[in-house]
Tab-separated table of C-alpha atoms in Angstrom:
chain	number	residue	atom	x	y	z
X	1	UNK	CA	-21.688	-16.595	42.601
X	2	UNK	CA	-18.550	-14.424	43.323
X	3	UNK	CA	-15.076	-16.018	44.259
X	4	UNK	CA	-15.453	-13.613	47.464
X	5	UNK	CA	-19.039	-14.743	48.235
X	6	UNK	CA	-19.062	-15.425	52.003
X	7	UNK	CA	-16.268	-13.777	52.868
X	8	UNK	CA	-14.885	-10.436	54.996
X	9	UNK	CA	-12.180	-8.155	54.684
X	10	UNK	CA	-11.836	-5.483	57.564
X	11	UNK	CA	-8.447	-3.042	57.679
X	12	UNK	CA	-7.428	-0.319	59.500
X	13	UNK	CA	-7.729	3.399	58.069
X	14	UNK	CA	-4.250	5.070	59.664
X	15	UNK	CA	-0.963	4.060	58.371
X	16	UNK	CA	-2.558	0.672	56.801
X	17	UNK	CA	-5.050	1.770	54.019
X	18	UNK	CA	-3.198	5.011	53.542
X	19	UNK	CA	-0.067	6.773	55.356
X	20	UNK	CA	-1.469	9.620	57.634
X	21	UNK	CA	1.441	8.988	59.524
X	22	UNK	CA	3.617	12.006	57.249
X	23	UNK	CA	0.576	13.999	57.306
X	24	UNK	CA	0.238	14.122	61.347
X	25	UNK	CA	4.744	15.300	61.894
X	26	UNK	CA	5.121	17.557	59.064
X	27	UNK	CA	1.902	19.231	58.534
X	28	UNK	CA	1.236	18.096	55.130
X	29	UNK	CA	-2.219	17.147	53.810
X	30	UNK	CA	-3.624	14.015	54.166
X	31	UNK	CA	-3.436	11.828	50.895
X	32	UNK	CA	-6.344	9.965	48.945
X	33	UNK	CA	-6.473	5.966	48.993
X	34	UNK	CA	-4.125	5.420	46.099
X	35	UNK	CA	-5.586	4.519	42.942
X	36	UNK	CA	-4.478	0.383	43.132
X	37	UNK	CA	-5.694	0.270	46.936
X	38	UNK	CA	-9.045	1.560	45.524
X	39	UNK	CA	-9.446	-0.918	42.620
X	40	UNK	CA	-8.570	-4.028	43.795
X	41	UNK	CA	-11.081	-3.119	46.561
X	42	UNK	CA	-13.389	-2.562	43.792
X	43	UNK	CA	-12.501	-5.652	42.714
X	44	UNK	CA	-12.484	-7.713	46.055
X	45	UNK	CA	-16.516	-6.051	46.285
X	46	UNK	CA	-17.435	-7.038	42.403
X	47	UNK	CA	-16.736	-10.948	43.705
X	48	UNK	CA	-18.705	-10.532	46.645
X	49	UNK	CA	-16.456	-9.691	49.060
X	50	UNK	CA	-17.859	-7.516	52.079
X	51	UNK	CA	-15.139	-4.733	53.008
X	52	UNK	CA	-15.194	-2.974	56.066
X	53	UNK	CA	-13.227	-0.242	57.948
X	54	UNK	CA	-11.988	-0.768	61.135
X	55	UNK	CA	-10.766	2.334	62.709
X	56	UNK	CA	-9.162	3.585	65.904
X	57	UNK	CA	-11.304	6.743	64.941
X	58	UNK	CA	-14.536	7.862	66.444
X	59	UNK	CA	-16.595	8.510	63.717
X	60	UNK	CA	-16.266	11.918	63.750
X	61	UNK	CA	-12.961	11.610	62.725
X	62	UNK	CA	-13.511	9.295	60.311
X	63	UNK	CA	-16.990	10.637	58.404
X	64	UNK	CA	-15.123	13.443	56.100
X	65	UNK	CA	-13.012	10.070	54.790
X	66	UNK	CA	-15.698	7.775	54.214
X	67	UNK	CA	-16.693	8.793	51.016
X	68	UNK	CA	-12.925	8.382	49.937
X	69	UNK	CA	-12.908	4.740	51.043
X	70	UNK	CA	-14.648	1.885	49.135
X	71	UNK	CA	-16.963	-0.232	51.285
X	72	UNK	CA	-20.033	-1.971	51.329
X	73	UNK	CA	-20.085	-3.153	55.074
X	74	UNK	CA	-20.757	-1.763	58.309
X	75	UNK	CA	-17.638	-0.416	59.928
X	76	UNK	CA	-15.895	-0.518	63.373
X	77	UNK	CA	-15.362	2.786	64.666
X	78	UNK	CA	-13.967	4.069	67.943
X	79	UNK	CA	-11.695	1.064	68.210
X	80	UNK	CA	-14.426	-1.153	68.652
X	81	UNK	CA	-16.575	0.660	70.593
X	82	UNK	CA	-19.347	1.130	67.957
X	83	UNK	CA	-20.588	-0.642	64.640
X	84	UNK	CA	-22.003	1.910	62.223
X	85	UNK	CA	-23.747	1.405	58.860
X	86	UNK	CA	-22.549	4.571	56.535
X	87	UNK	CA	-25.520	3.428	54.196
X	88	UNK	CA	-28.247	3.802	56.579
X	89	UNK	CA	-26.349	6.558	58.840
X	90	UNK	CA	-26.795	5.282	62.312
X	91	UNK	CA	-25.114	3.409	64.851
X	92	UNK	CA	-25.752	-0.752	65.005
X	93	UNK	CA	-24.390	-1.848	68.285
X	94	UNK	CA	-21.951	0.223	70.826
X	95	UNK	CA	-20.034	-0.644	73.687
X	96	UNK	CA	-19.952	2.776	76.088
X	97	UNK	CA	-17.706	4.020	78.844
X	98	UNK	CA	-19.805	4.067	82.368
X	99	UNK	CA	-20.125	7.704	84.113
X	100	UNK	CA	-17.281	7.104	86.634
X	101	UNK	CA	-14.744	7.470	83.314
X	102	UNK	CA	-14.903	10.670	83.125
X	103	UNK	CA	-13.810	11.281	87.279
X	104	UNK	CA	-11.276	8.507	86.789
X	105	UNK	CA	-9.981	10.240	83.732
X	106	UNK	CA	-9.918	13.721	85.319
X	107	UNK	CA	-7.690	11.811	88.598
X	108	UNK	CA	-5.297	10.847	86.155
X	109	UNK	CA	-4.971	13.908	84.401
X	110	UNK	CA	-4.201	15.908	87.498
X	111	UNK	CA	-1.744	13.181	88.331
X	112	UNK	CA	0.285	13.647	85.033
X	113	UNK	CA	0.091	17.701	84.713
X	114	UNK	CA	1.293	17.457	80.871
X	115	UNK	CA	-1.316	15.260	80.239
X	116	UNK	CA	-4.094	16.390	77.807
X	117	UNK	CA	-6.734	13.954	76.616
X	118	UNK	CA	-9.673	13.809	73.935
X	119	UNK	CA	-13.322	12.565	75.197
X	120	UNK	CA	-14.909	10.876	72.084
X	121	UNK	CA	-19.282	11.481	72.313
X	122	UNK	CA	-21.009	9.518	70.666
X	123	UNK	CA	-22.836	12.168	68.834
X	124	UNK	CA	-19.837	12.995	66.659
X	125	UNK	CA	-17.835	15.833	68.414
X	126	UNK	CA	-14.590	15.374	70.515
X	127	UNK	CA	-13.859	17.688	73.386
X	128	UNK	CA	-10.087	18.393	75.106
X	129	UNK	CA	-9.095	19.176	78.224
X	130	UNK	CA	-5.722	20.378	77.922
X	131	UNK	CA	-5.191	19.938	74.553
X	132	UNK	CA	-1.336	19.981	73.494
X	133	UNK	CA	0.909	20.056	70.671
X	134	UNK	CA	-0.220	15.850	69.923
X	135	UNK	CA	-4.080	16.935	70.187
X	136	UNK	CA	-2.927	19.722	66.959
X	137	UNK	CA	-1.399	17.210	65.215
X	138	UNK	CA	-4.721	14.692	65.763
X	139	UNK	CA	-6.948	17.831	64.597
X	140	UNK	CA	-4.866	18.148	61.704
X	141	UNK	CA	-5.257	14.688	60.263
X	142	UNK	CA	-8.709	13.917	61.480
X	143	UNK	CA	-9.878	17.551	59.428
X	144	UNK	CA	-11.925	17.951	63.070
X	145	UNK	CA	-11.619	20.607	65.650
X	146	UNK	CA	-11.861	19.836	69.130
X	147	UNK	CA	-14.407	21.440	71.708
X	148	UNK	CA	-12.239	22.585	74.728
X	149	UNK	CA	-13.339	22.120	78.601
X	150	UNK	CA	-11.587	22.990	81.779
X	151	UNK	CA	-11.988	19.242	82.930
X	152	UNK	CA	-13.385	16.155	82.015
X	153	UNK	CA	-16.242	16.407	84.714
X	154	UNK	CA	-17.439	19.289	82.243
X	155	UNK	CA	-17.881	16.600	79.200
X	156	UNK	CA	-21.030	15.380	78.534
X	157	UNK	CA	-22.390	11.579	78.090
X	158	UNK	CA	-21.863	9.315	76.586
X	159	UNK	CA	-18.403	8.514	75.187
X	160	UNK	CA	-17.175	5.988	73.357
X	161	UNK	CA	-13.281	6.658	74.134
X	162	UNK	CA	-11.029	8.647	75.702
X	163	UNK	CA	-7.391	8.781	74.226
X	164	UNK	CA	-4.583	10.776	76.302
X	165	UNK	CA	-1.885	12.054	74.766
X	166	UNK	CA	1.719	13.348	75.765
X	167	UNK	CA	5.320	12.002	74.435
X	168	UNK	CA	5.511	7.752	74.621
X	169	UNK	CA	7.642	7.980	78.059
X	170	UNK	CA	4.928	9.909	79.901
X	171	UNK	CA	2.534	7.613	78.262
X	172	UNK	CA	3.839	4.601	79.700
X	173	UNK	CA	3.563	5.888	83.201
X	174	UNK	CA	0.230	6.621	82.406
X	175	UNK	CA	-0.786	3.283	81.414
X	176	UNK	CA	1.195	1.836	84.174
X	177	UNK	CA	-1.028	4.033	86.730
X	178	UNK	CA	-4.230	3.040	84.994
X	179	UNK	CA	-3.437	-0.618	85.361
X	180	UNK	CA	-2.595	-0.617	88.554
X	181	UNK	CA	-5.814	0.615	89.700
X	182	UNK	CA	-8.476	-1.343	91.276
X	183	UNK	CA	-11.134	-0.704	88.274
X	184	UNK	CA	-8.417	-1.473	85.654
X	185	UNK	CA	-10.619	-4.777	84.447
X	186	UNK	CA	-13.674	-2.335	83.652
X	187	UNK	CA	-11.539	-1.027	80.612
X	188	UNK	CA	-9.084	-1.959	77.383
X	189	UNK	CA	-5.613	0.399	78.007
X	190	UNK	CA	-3.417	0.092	74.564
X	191	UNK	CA	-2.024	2.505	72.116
X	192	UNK	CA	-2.793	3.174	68.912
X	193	UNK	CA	0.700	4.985	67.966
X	194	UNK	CA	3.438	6.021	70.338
X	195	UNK	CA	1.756	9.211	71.781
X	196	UNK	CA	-1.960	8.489	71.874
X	197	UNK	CA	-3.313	5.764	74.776
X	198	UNK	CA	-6.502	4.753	74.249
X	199	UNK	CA	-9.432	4.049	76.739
X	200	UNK	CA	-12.541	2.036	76.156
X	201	UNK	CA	-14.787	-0.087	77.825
X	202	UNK	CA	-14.048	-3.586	78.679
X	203	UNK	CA	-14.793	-5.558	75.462
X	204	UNK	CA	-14.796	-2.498	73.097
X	205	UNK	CA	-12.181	-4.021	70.693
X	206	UNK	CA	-11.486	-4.346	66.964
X	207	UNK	CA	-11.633	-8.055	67.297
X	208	UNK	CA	-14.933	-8.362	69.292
X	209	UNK	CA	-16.850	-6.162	67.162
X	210	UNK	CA	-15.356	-7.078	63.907
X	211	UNK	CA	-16.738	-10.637	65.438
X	212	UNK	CA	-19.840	-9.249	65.883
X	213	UNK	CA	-20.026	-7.921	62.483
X	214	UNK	CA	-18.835	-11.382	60.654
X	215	UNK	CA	-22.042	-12.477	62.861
X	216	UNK	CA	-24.658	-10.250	61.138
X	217	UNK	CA	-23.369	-11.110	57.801
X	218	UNK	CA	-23.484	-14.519	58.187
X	219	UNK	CA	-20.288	-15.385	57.604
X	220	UNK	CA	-17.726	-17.582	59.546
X	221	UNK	CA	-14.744	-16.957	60.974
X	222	UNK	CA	-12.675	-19.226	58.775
X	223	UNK	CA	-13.133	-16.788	56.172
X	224	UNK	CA	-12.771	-13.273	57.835
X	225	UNK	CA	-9.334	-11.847	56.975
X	226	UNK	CA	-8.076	-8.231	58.967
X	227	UNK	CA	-5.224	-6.031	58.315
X	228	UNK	CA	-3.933	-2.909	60.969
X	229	UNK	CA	-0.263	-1.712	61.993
X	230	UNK	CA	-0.809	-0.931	65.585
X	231	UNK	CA	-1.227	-2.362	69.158
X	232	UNK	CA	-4.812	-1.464	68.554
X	233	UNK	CA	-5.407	-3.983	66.043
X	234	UNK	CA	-4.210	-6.873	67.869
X	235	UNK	CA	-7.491	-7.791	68.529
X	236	UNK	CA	-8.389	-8.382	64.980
X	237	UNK	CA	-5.287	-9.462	63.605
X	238	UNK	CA	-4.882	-12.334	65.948
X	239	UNK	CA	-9.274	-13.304	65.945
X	240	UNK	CA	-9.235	-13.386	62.016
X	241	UNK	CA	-8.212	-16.680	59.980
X	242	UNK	CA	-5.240	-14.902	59.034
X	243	UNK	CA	-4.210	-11.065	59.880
X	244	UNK	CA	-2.130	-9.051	57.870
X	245	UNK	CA	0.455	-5.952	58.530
X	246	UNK	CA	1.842	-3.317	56.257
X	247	UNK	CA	5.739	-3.203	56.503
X	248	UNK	CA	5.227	-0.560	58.636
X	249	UNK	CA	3.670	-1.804	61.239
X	250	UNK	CA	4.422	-1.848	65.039
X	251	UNK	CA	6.891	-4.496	66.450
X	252	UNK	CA	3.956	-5.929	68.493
X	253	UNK	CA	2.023	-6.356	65.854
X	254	UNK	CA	5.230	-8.533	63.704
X	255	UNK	CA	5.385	-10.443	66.625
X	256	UNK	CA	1.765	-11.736	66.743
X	257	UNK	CA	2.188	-13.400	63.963
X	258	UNK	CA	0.049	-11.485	61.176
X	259	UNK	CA	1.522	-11.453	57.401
X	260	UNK	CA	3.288	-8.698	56.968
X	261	UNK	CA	2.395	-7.477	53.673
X	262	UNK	CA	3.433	-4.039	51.896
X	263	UNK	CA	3.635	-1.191	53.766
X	264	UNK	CA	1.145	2.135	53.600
X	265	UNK	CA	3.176	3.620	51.380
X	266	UNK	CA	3.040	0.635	48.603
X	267	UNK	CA	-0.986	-0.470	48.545
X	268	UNK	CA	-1.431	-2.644	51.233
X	269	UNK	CA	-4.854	-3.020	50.605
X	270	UNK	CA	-3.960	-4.263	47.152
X	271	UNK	CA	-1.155	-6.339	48.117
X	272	UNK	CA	-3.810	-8.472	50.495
X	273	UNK	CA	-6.260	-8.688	47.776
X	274	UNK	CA	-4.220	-10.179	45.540
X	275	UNK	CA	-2.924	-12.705	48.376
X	276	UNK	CA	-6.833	-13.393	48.573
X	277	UNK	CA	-7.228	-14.014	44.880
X	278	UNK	CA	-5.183	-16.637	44.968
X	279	UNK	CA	-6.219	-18.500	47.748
X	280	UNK	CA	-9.880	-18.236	46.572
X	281	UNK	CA	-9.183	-19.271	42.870
């Protein structure tokens, strides 16, 4: 038996297991899981361990990365609102906005006229309505183009997310508007960085389907461990037996208590395995 036999390691992609953060403002390219992030997972797998992603991405932002990224677990995609085995190439379980999104969306976009948002289908493309200077810098380090539509009435079903994005001000109005509505309770409203608001359906989060996932493996909570920088990960960080941040993460996410850990820049990935190798000596 492995030291990691029975046990579950799920991180965030952005700005945790590598900085895509640079990439996104300047323009640059998007760098390669450093060499020490990619061996101790290596490592973590060789003793058992069962490594999953657990992105904000839909997978179609995530797929040209996934052969860069050592796994050998189902991962979260589409913050939570789909489980999907990159062995076997299909979808395990998803959790799907309803029809009426897509009119509630559009309401809210002619409210905020800056507004432009990305509608996530399932069948790996995005499409914009009003795409802006945020939805470039998205394209840039997701390596996907969006499809463009006068309105989100003209998207077709089914989605697993809608994200808006505009500057973090606007943003806030936005979410304040969404939660003040009387359908607010069919959805999860949070960020995922300062000028992207994500939209899924109610119980579409990292932590319920990272849940779900400990589930099908068979293994207990008491031994599933999480890592992410953002409000998105919340979910995760606080469900796992212990949840841990890169330096960089969001002040949310210091606050709920994770271990903050090295940041993206540093191998966080490697930093929490070795935390792990202790504790399962």
């Amino acid at each position: 038996m492995g030291k990691f036999d029975g046990v579950l390691l799920a991180s965030d992609f952005d700005n945790t297991l590598l900085n895509t953060e640079t990439a996104r403002r300047t323009g640059a390219e998007v760098p390669e899981v450093s060499r020490r992030n990619w061996e101790a997972l290596e490592y973590f797998m060789a003793g058992g361990g069962r490594f999953a992603i657990a992105t904000g991405r839909a997978l179609a932002a995530f797929i040209k990365f996934a052969d860069q990224v050592p796994m050998n677990a189902p991962g979260i995609v589409c913050n939570g609102a789909a489980l999907y085995d990159f062995q076997k190439g299909e979808y395990l379980e998803t959790i799907l906005l309803d029809e009426s999104t897509r009119r509630r969306g559009q309401e809210t976009l002619d409210r905020f006229p800056t507004l432009a948002v990305e509608a996530y289908h399932i069948d790996n493309v995005i499409h914009a309505v009003r795409p802006n200077l945020y939805t470039r810098q998205h394209e840039h380090v997701t390596h996907v183009s969006v499809v463009e539509k006068p309105s989100l009435l003209d998207v077709p079903l089914p989605l697993g997310k809608i994200m808006f994005e505009e500057d973090h001000a606007v943003l806030e109005e936005v979410k304040a508007f969404l939660q003040s509505q009387p359908w607010a309770g069919e959805y999860e409203i949070f960020f995922s960085d300062r000028t992207l608001l994500e939209v899924t359906a109610r119980g579409a989060t990292k932590g319920g389907m990272v849940a779900r996932l400990a589930e099908r493996l068979g293994i207990s909570r008491q031994h599933v461990y999480c890592a992410g920088d953002e409000a998105n990960d919340l979910s995760m960080l606080t469900w796992a037996a212990e949840g841990f941040a890169p330096a960089n993460c969001v002040p949310a996410v210091r606050a709920c208590g994770a271990t903050i850990v090295a940041d993206a820049d540093h191998d966080t990935l490697a930093d929490i395995v070795s935390r792990l190798d202790k504790m399962y000596a």
